[in-house]
One Martini backbone bead per residue (centre of mass of N, CA, C, O) as a GRO file, in nm:
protein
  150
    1UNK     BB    1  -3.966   6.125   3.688
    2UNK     BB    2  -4.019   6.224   3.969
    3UNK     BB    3  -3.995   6.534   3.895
    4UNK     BB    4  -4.262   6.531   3.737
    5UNK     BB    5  -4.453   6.314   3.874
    6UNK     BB    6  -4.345   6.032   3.747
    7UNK     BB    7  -4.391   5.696   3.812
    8UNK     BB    8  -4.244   5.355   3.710
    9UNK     BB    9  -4.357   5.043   3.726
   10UNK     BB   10  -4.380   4.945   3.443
   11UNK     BB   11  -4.192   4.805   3.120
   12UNK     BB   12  -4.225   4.774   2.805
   13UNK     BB   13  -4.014   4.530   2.575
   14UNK     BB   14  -4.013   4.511   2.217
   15UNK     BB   15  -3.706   4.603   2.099
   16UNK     BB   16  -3.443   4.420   2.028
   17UNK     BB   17  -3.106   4.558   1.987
   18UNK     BB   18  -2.841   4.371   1.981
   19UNK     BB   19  -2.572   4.293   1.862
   20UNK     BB   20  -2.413   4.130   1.635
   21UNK     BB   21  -2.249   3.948   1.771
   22UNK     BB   22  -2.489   3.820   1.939
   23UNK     BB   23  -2.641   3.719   1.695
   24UNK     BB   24  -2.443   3.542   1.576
   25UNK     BB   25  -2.410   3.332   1.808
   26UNK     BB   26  -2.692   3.277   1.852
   27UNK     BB   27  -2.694   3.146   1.525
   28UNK     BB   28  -2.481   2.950   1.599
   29UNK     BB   29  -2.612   2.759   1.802
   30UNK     BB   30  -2.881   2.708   1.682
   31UNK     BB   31  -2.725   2.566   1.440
   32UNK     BB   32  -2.557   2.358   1.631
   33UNK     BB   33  -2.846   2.222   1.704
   34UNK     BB   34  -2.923   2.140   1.464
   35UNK     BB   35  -2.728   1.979   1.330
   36UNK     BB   36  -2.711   1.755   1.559
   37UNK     BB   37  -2.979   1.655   1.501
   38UNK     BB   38  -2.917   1.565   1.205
   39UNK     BB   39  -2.755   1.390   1.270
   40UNK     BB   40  -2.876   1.186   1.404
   41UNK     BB   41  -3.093   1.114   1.222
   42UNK     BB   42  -2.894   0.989   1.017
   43UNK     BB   43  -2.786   0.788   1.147
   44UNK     BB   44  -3.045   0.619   1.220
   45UNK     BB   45  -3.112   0.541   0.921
   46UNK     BB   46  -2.905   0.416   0.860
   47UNK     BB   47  -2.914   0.165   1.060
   48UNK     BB   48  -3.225   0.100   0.931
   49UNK     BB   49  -3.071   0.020   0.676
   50UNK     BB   50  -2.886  -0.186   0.766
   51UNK     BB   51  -3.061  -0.376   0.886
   52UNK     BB   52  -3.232  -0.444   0.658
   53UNK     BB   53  -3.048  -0.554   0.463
   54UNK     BB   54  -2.951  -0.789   0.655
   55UNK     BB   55  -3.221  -0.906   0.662
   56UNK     BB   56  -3.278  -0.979   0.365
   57UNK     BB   57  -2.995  -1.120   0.313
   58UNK     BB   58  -3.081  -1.357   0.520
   59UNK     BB   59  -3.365  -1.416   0.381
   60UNK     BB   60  -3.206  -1.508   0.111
   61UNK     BB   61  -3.038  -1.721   0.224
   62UNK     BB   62  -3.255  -1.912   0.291
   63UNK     BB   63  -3.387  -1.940   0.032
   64UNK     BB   64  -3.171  -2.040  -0.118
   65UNK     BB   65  -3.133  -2.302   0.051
   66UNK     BB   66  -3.389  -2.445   0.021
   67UNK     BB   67  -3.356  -2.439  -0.299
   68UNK     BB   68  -3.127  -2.636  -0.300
   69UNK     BB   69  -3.224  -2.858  -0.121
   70UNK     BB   70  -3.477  -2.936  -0.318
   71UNK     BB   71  -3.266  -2.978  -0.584
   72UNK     BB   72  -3.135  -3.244  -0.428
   73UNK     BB   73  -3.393  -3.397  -0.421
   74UNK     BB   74  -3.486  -3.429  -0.673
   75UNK     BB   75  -3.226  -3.555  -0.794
   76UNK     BB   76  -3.212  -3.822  -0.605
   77UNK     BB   77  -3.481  -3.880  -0.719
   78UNK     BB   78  -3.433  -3.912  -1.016
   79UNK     BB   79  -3.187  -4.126  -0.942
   80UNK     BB   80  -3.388  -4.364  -0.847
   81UNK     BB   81  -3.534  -4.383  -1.065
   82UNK     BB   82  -3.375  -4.440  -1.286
   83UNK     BB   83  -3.253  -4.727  -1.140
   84UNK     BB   84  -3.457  -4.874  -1.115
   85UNK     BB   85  -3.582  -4.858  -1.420
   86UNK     BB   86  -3.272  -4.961  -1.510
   87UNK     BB   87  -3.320  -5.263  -1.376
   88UNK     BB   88  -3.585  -5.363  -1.476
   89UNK     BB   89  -3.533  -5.340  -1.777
   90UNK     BB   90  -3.226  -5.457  -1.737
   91UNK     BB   91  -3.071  -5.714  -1.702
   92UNK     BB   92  -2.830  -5.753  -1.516
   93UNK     BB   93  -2.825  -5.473  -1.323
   94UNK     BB   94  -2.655  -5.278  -1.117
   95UNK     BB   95  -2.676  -5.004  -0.971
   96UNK     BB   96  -2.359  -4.923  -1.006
   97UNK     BB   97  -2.387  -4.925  -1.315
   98UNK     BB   98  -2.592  -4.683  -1.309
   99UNK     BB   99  -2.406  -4.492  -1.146
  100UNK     BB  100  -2.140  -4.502  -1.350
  101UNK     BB  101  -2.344  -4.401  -1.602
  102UNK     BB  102  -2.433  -4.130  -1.480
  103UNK     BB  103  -2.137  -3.994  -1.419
  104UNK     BB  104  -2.030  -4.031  -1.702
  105UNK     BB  105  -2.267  -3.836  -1.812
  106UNK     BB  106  -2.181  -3.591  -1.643
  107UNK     BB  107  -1.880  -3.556  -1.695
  108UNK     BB  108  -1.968  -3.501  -2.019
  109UNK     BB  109  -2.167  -3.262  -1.944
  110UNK     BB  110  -1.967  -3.086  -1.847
  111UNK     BB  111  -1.740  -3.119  -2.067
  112UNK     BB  112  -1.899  -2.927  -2.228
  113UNK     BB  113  -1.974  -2.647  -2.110
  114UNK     BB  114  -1.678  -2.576  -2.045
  115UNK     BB  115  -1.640  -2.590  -2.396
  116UNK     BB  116  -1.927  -2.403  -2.426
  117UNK     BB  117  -1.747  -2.151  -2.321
  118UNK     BB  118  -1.588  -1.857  -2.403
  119UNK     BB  119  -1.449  -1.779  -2.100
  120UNK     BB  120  -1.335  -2.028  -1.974
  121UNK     BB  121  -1.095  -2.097  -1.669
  122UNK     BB  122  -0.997  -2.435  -1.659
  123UNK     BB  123  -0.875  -2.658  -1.469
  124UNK     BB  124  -0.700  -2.990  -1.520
  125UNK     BB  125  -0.648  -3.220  -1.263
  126UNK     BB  126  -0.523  -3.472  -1.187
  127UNK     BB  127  -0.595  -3.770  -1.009
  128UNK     BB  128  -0.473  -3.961  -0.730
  129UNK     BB  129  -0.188  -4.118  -0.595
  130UNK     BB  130   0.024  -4.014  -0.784
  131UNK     BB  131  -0.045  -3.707  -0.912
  132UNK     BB  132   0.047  -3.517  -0.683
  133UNK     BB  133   0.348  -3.651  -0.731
  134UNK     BB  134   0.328  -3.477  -1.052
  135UNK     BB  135   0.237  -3.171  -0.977
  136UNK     BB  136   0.497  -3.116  -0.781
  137UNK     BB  137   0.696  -3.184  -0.989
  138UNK     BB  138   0.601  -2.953  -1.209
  139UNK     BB  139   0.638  -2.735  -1.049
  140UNK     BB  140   0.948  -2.750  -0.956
  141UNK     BB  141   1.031  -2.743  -1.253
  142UNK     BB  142   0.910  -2.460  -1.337
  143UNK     BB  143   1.038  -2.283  -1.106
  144UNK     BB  144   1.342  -2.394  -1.211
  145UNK     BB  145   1.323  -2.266  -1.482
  146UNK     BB  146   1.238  -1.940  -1.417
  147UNK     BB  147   1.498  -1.916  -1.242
  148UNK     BB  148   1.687  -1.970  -1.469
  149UNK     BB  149   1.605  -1.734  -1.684
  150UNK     BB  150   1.683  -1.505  -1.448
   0.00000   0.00000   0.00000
């Protein structure tokens, strides 16, 4: 422009408009750093959920332990109860008495229980020090007869 007598000493460059290629890879730049970006953010709530559940979890399990210890507190109290008025009132009855009339109304109990549920799968094993060497005996037998049929 100097031959016609003008000089150009700064110009303003408002509208640029590079190719298209170059536009979709920059657009594509910019996709994968929001996205590693949001990838973080994910992972991270993840972890802050992980913590808290098992910070819960762990809570729970505090708490049901103290609810356990203090119901057994409470049943030894009560048996404590029980054997002191059944010994006071009955003559002639020791503890060992009261605690083995205890146990025996608990296991028919139990065995009530067992028997009133609709769906229970339970298996009665004799005990006892001769029982262990009878149910050794009752498998290897079973397991005879069974490959026999086989």
């Amino acid at each position: 422009m100097s031959t016609y007598g003008y000089e150009i000493v700064q110009t303003l460059i408002v509208d640029i408009e590079p190719d298209e290629h170059v536009k979709r890879a920059m657009n594509e730049i910019n996709a994968a750093a929001r996205l590693r970006v949001a990838a973080n953010e994910k992972a991270e709530a993840e972890k802050i959920l992980q913590i808290k559940r098992a910070e819960g979890e762990a809570e729970s399990k505090y708490l049901a332990g103290l609810g356990i210890a203090r119901q057994r507190q409470a049943i030894v109290d009560g048996l404590r109860d029980s054997v002191l008025g059944f010994s006071e009132n009955v003559p002639g009855t020791t503890a060992k008495d009261v605690m083995d009339m205890v146990l025996v109304t608990q296991y028919f109990d139990t065995m009530k229980e067992i028997g009133a549920a609709s769906k229970s799968s339970a298996v009665f094993i004799p005990h006892g020090p001769g029982a262990i060497r009878d149910v050794a005996t009752q498998i290897r037998e079973g397991l005879l007869q069974a490959s026999a049929v086989n």
